[in-house]
Backbone as JSON Lines, residues from 0, in Angstrom:
{"i":0,"aa":"M","n":[32.91,28.17,22.61],"ca":[33.3,29.56,22.05],"c":[34.29,30.45,23.34]}
{"i":1,"aa":"L","n":[35.32,31.74,23.04],"ca":[35.61,31.95,24.09],"c":[36.22,33.21,23.89]}
{"i":2,"aa":"Y","n":[35.45,34.45,25.45],"ca":[36.09,35.13,25.78],"c":[36.48,35.77,26.72]}
{"i":3,"aa":"K","n":[36.64,37.45,26.24],"ca":[37.73,37.88,27.15],"c":[36.45,39.06,27.61]}
{"i":4,"aa":"V","n":[36.7,39.03,29.62],"ca":[36.31,39.98,30.0],"c":[36.67,41.68,29.65]}
{"i":5,"aa":"I","n":[36.56,43.09,29.19],"ca":[36.73,44.05,29.64],"c":[36.22,44.98,30.22]}
{"i":6,"aa":"K","n":[37.09,45.48,31.39],"ca":[36.45,46.08,32.47],"c":[37.14,47.6,32.39]}
{"i":7,"aa":"N","n":[37.01,48.85,31.73],"ca":[37.57,50.45,31.66],"c":[38.58,50.08,30.96]}
{"i":8,"aa":"N","n":[38.13,49.1,30.07],"ca":[39.88,49.18,28.69],"c":[40.76,48.1,29.44]}
{"i":9,"aa":"R","n":[40.22,47.55,30.43],"ca":[41.18,46.24,30.16],"c":[40.63,45.06,30.81]}
{"i":10,"aa":"V","n":[41.69,44.38,30.16],"ca":[41.85,42.83,29.94],"c":[41.2,42.35,31.69]}
{"i":11,"aa":"I","n":[39.86,41.56,32.1],"ca":[40.35,40.99,33.46],"c":[40.06,39.68,33.99]}
{"i":12,"aa":"D","n":[39.06,39.47,33.07],"ca":[39.41,38.5,32.45],"c":[38.83,37.53,31.05]}
{"i":13,"aa":"V","n":[39.08,35.33,31.28],"ca":[39.1,34.86,30.07],"c":[38.65,33.73,30.23]}
{"i":14,"aa":"L","n":[37.12,33.67,29.46],"ca":[36.45,32.34,29.91],"c":[36.09,31.36,28.95]}
{"i":15,"aa":"S","n":[36.27,30.31,29.42],"ca":[35.95,29.54,27.95],"c":[34.3,28.76,27.95]}
{"i":16,"aa":"Q","n":[34.21,29.37,29.43],"ca":[32.37,29.36,28.58],"c":[31.79,30.4,29.59]}
{"i":17,"aa":"L","n":[30.03,30.7,28.88],"ca":[29.44,31.68,29.54],"c":[28.36,31.08,30.09]}
{"i":18,"aa":"V","n":[28.58,31.31,31.95],"ca":[27.4,31.13,32.51],"c":[26.59,32.83,33.26]}
{"i":19,"aa":"F","n":[25.73,32.01,33.06],"ca":[24.48,33.04,32.67],"c":[23.71,32.93,33.82]}
{"i":20,"aa":"C","n":[23.51,34.54,34.56],"ca":[23.04,34.42,35.55],"c":[21.74,35.7,35.63]}
{"i":21,"aa":"R","n":[20.63,35.95,36.86],"ca":[19.79,37.09,36.58],"c":[19.77,37.12,38.49]}
{"i":22,"aa":"Y","n":[19.03,38.14,38.5],"ca":[18.85,38.62,39.95],"c":[17.79,38.29,40.25]}
{"i":23,"aa":"D","n":[17.68,37.4,40.82],"ca":[15.84,36.89,41.3],"c":[15.84,37.87,42.8]}
{"i":24,"aa":"E","n":[14.62,38.83,43.44],"ca":[14.18,39.9,43.67],"c":[13.61,38.74,44.78]}
{"i":25,"aa":"S","n":[12.29,37.99,44.62],"ca":[11.69,36.39,45.62],"c":[12.95,36.09,46.95]}
{"i":26,"aa":"I","n":[14.63,35.61,45.87],"ca":[15.49,35.5,47.42],"c":[16.24,36.31,47.56]}
{"i":27,"aa":"D","n":[16.34,36.98,46.67],"ca":[17.57,38.52,46.88],"c":[18.61,37.87,47.04]}
{"i":28,"aa":"T","n":[18.38,37.52,45.55],"ca":[19.95,36.6,45.8],"c":[20.43,36.87,43.89]}
{"i":29,"aa":"V","n":[21.69,36.17,43.28],"ca":[21.43,35.75,41.64],"c":[21.63,34.38,41.31]}
{"i":30,"aa":"I","n":[21.36,33.94,40.64],"ca":[21.49,32.68,40.52],"c":[21.4,32.5,39.32]}
{"i":31,"aa":"T","n":[21.81,31.19,38.83],"ca":[22.07,31.07,36.74],"c":[20.74,30.89,36.09]}
{"i":32,"aa":"C","n":[20.55,31.24,35.59],"ca":[19.29,30.93,34.48],"c":[20.48,30.84,33.02]}
{"i":33,"aa":"S","n":[18.85,30.75,31.76],"ca":[19.71,30.86,30.71],"c":[19.61,32.29,30.01]}
{"i":34,"aa":"E","n":[20.65,31.91,28.43],"ca":[21.01,33.18,28.06],"c":[20.05,34.32,27.85]}
{"i":35,"aa":"E","n":[18.63,34.16,27.55],"ca":[17.8,34.9,27.24],"c":[17.21,35.4,28.61]}
{"i":36,"aa":"D","n":[17.17,35.06,29.38],"ca":[17.01,35.97,30.13],"c":[18.08,36.91,31.82]}
{"i":37,"aa":"A","n":[19.49,36.83,31.39],"ca":[20.03,36.87,31.19],"c":[20.57,38.14,31.72]}
{"i":38,"aa":"Q","n":[21.19,38.33,32.81],"ca":[22.02,40.06,33.3],"c":[23.25,40.35,33.62]}
{"i":39,"aa":"A","n":[23.4,38.93,33.19],"ca":[25.08,39.06,33.97],"c":[26.0,37.76,33.23]}
{"i":40,"aa":"I","n":[26.49,37.25,34.08],"ca":[27.96,36.49,33.84],"c":[28.55,36.06,35.0]}
{"i":41,"aa":"L","n":[29.02,34.83,35.4],"ca":[30.16,34.41,36.42],"c":[31.57,34.11,35.67]}
{"i":42,"aa":"S","n":[32.12,35.0,36.73],"ca":[34.05,34.84,35.97],"c":[34.06,33.53,36.03]}
{"i":43,"aa":"S","n":[35.3,33.17,35.53],"ca":[35.47,31.82,35.07],"c":[36.27,31.64,36.58]}
{"i":44,"aa":"S","n":[36.96,31.96,37.96],"ca":[37.03,31.36,39.08],"c":[35.63,31.46,40.11]}
{"i":45,"aa":"K","n":[34.54,31.53,39.0],"ca":[33.07,31.97,40.23],"c":[32.96,32.71,40.99]}
{"i":46,"aa":"N","n":[33.64,33.33,41.26],"ca":[33.64,34.42,42.76],"c":[33.19,35.43,42.21]}
{"i":47,"aa":"Y","n":[32.64,35.46,41.24],"ca":[32.74,36.98,41.07],"c":[31.2,36.84,39.61]}
{"i":48,"aa":"I","n":[30.58,38.24,40.28],"ca":[29.49,38.68,39.15],"c":[29.39,39.83,38.49]}
{"i":49,"aa":"W","n":[29.93,39.65,36.8],"ca":[29.33,40.74,36.51],"c":[28.17,41.21,35.49]}
{"i":50,"aa":"H","n":[27.63,42.38,35.56],"ca":[26.52,42.59,34.24],"c":[27.54,42.61,33.33]}
{"i":51,"aa":"I","n":[25.94,42.38,32.41],"ca":[26.9,42.81,30.92],"c":[26.41,43.37,30.65]}
{"i":52,"aa":"S","n":[27.2,44.88,30.02],"ca":[26.9,45.95,29.58],"c":[25.51,45.58,28.6]}
{"i":53,"aa":"S","n":[25.07,45.24,27.93],"ca":[24.34,44.83,26.53],"c":[22.93,43.66,27.4]}
{"i":54,"aa":"Y","n":[23.0,43.09,27.96],"ca":[21.69,43.05,28.02],"c":[20.97,43.91,30.06]}
{"i":55,"aa":"P","n":[19.71,43.1,30.44],"ca":[19.42,44.42,31.67],"c":[19.33,44.76,32.19]}
{"i":56,"aa":"S","n":[19.41,45.74,32.7],"ca":[20.08,46.03,34.03],"c":[19.56,45.78,35.04]}
{"i":57,"aa":"F","n":[19.98,45.39,36.48],"ca":[19.79,44.81,37.36],"c":[19.53,45.59,38.19]}
{"i":58,"aa":"P","n":[18.16,45.68,38.89],"ca":[16.86,46.46,39.87],"c":[18.09,47.73,40.69]}
{"i":59,"aa":"K","n":[17.27,48.63,40.58],"ca":[18.29,49.7,41.31],"c":[18.52,49.39,42.84]}
{"i":60,"aa":"S","n":[17.8,48.83,43.48],"ca":[18.61,48.49,44.8],"c":[19.66,47.21,45.07]}
{"i":61,"aa":"V","n":[20.26,47.07,43.7],"ca":[21.38,45.5,44.04],"c":[22.52,46.39,43.03]}
{"i":62,"aa":"V","n":[22.26,47.44,42.06],"ca":[22.84,47.53,40.36],"c":[24.18,48.02,40.78]}
{"i":63,"aa":"N","n":[24.69,48.45,42.29],"ca":[25.86,49.3,42.71],"c":[26.71,47.98,43.16]}
{"i":64,"aa":"K","n":[26.14,46.54,43.53],"ca":[27.06,45.78,44.28],"c":[28.09,44.83,43.24]}
{"i":65,"aa":"Y","n":[27.89,45.43,41.98],"ca":[28.12,44.72,40.37],"c":[28.93,44.92,39.93]}
{"i":66,"aa":"D","n":[29.72,45.04,39.45],"ca":[30.82,45.96,37.99],"c":[29.6,45.5,36.42]}
{"i":67,"aa":"T","n":[30.0,46.56,36.06],"ca":[29.18,46.05,34.47],"c":[30.96,46.34,33.46]}
{"i":68,"aa":"V","n":[31.04,45.11,32.84],"ca":[31.87,44.95,31.81],"c":[30.88,44.36,30.15]}
{"i":69,"aa":"D","n":[31.79,44.3,29.36],"ca":[31.76,43.9,28.41],"c":[32.31,42.77,27.97]}
{"i":70,"aa":"I","n":[31.85,41.94,27.13],"ca":[32.44,40.21,26.87],"c":[33.04,40.54,24.75]}
{"i":71,"aa":"V","n":[33.46,39.93,24.62],"ca":[34.67,39.99,23.42],"c":[34.82,38.85,23.11]}
{"i":72,"aa":"E","n":[34.34,38.04,22.12],"ca":[34.48,36.56,21.58],"c":[36.03,36.59,20.47]}
{"i":73,"aa":"I","n":[36.69,35.79,21.29],"ca":[38.43,35.45,21.12],"c":[38.7,34.33,20.54]}
{"i":74,"aa":"D","n":[39.78,34.28,19.58],"ca":[40.39,32.88,18.88],"c":[40.94,32.74,20.04]}
{"i":75,"aa":"E","n":[41.52,30.98,19.58],"ca":[42.53,30.17,21.06],"c":[43.93,30.78,21.19]}
{"i":76,"aa":"Y","n":[43.97,31.49,19.95],"ca":[45.14,31.82,20.44],"c":[44.62,32.61,21.3]}
{"i":77,"aa":"E","n":[44.65,33.88,21.43],"ca":[44.28,35.03,21.69],"c":[43.8,34.9,23.23]}
{"i":78,"aa":"Y","n":[42.88,33.61,23.85],"ca":[42.62,33.01,24.7],"c":[43.96,32.76,25.46]}
{"i":79,"aa":"K","n":[44.89,32.05,24.9],"ca":[45.98,30.76,25.22],"c":[46.7,32.22,26.21]}
{"i":80,"aa":"Q","n":[47.17,33.12,25.36],"ca":[47.75,34.35,25.47],"c":[47.63,35.45,26.68]}
{"i":81,"aa":"L","n":[45.95,35.82,26.6],"ca":[45.47,36.6,28.01],"c":[46.36,35.77,29.22]}
{"i":82,"aa":"K","n":[45.69,34.08,29.26],"ca":[45.74,33.2,30.45],"c":[47.89,33.78,30.68]}
{"i":83,"aa":"I","n":[48.04,33.25,29.89],"ca":[49.67,32.47,29.86],"c":[50.79,34.11,30.63]}
{"i":84,"aa":"L","n":[49.76,35.2,29.97],"ca":[50.13,37.09,30.34],"c":[49.56,37.35,31.64]}
{"i":85,"aa":"D","n":[48.59,36.49,32.66],"ca":[47.99,38.01,33.37],"c":[46.92,37.98,32.59]}
{"i":86,"aa":"Y","n":[46.42,38.18,31.54],"ca":[45.13,39.28,31.07],"c":[45.78,40.35,30.12]}
{"i":87,"aa":"K","n":[47.51,40.45,30.13],"ca":[47.82,41.56,29.99],"c":[48.67,41.65,28.03]}
{"i":88,"aa":"T","n":[48.62,42.21,27.86],"ca":[49.39,42.21,26.1],"c":[50.42,42.39,26.53]}
{"i":89,"aa":"P","n":[51.43,42.15,25.43],"ca":[52.74,42.1,25.68],"c":[53.19,43.45,26.16]}
{"i":90,"aa":"E","n":[51.97,44.22,25.37],"ca":[53.22,45.3,25.24],"c":[52.59,46.07,26.93]}
{"i":91,"aa":"E","n":[52.07,45.77,27.22],"ca":[51.82,46.32,29.36],"c":[52.65,45.82,29.9]}
{"i":92,"aa":"I","n":[52.99,44.59,29.55],"ca":[54.19,43.88,30.07],"c":[55.13,44.67,30.27]}
{"i":93,"aa":"I","n":[55.66,44.6,29.09],"ca":[56.71,45.87,28.59],"c":[56.37,46.9,29.1]}
{"i":94,"aa":"D","n":[55.67,47.57,29.22],"ca":[55.54,49.36,29.55],"c":[56.24,49.14,30.97]}
{"i":95,"aa":"A","n":[55.54,48.14,32.31],"ca":[55.38,47.94,33.41],"c":[56.99,47.5,34.31]}
{"i":96,"aa":"Y","n":[57.33,46.69,32.53],"ca":[58.88,46.52,32.75],"c":[59.5,47.91,32.78]}
{"i":97,"aa":"T","n":[59.54,48.65,31.96],"ca":[60.32,50.03,31.85],"c":[59.88,50.97,32.5]}
{"i":98,"aa":"L","n":[58.2,51.1,33.29],"ca":[58.7,51.86,34.62],"c":[59.31,51.62,35.91]}
{"i":99,"aa":"S","n":[59.37,50.21,36.03],"ca":[59.65,49.96,36.84],"c":[61.39,49.96,36.99]}
{"i":100,"aa":"L","n":[61.99,49.79,36.09],"ca":[63.64,50.42,35.79],"c":[63.67,51.92,35.93]}
{"i":101,"aa":"I","n":[62.79,52.73,35.02],"ca":[63.25,54.31,35.4],"c":[62.61,54.3,36.98]}
{"i":102,"aa":"E","n":[61.81,53.71,37.26],"ca":[61.35,54.32,38.84],"c":[62.88,53.87,39.77]}
{"i":103,"aa":"G","n":[63.55,52.29,39.38],"ca":[64.43,51.54,40.11],"c":[65.76,52.89,39.5]}
{"i":104,"aa":"G","n":[65.48,53.45,39.25],"ca":[66.81,54.19,39.04],"c":[68.09,53.87,37.97]}
{"i":105,"aa":"V","n":[67.84,52.34,36.99],"ca":[68.17,51.97,35.9],"c":[68.63,52.44,34.85]}
{"i":106,"aa":"L","n":[67.49,52.91,34.58],"ca":[67.34,53.83,33.41],"c":[66.98,55.49,33.87]}
């Protein structure tokens, strides 16, 4: 299955697989785990940990360290389009281009 990661109504990543994580208080870090124990997932780059809004919360002591996101299952076509377009929709690209023309005095 393929997924898009959404934060503040914006796609911030696409995933070809979900790597589930949970916070382990005994060692004060996030570790990989099964889906049943998950509180979060790893980003595609493996550099970020995101709490999933529908999963159990992190403890209050660390909850502010991690962004909360939503994940949505997508098809292969949308996955490839989002990767190619750097997670932007064609409309967002057109809007950004138009704005740059306006700010540059072309329009």
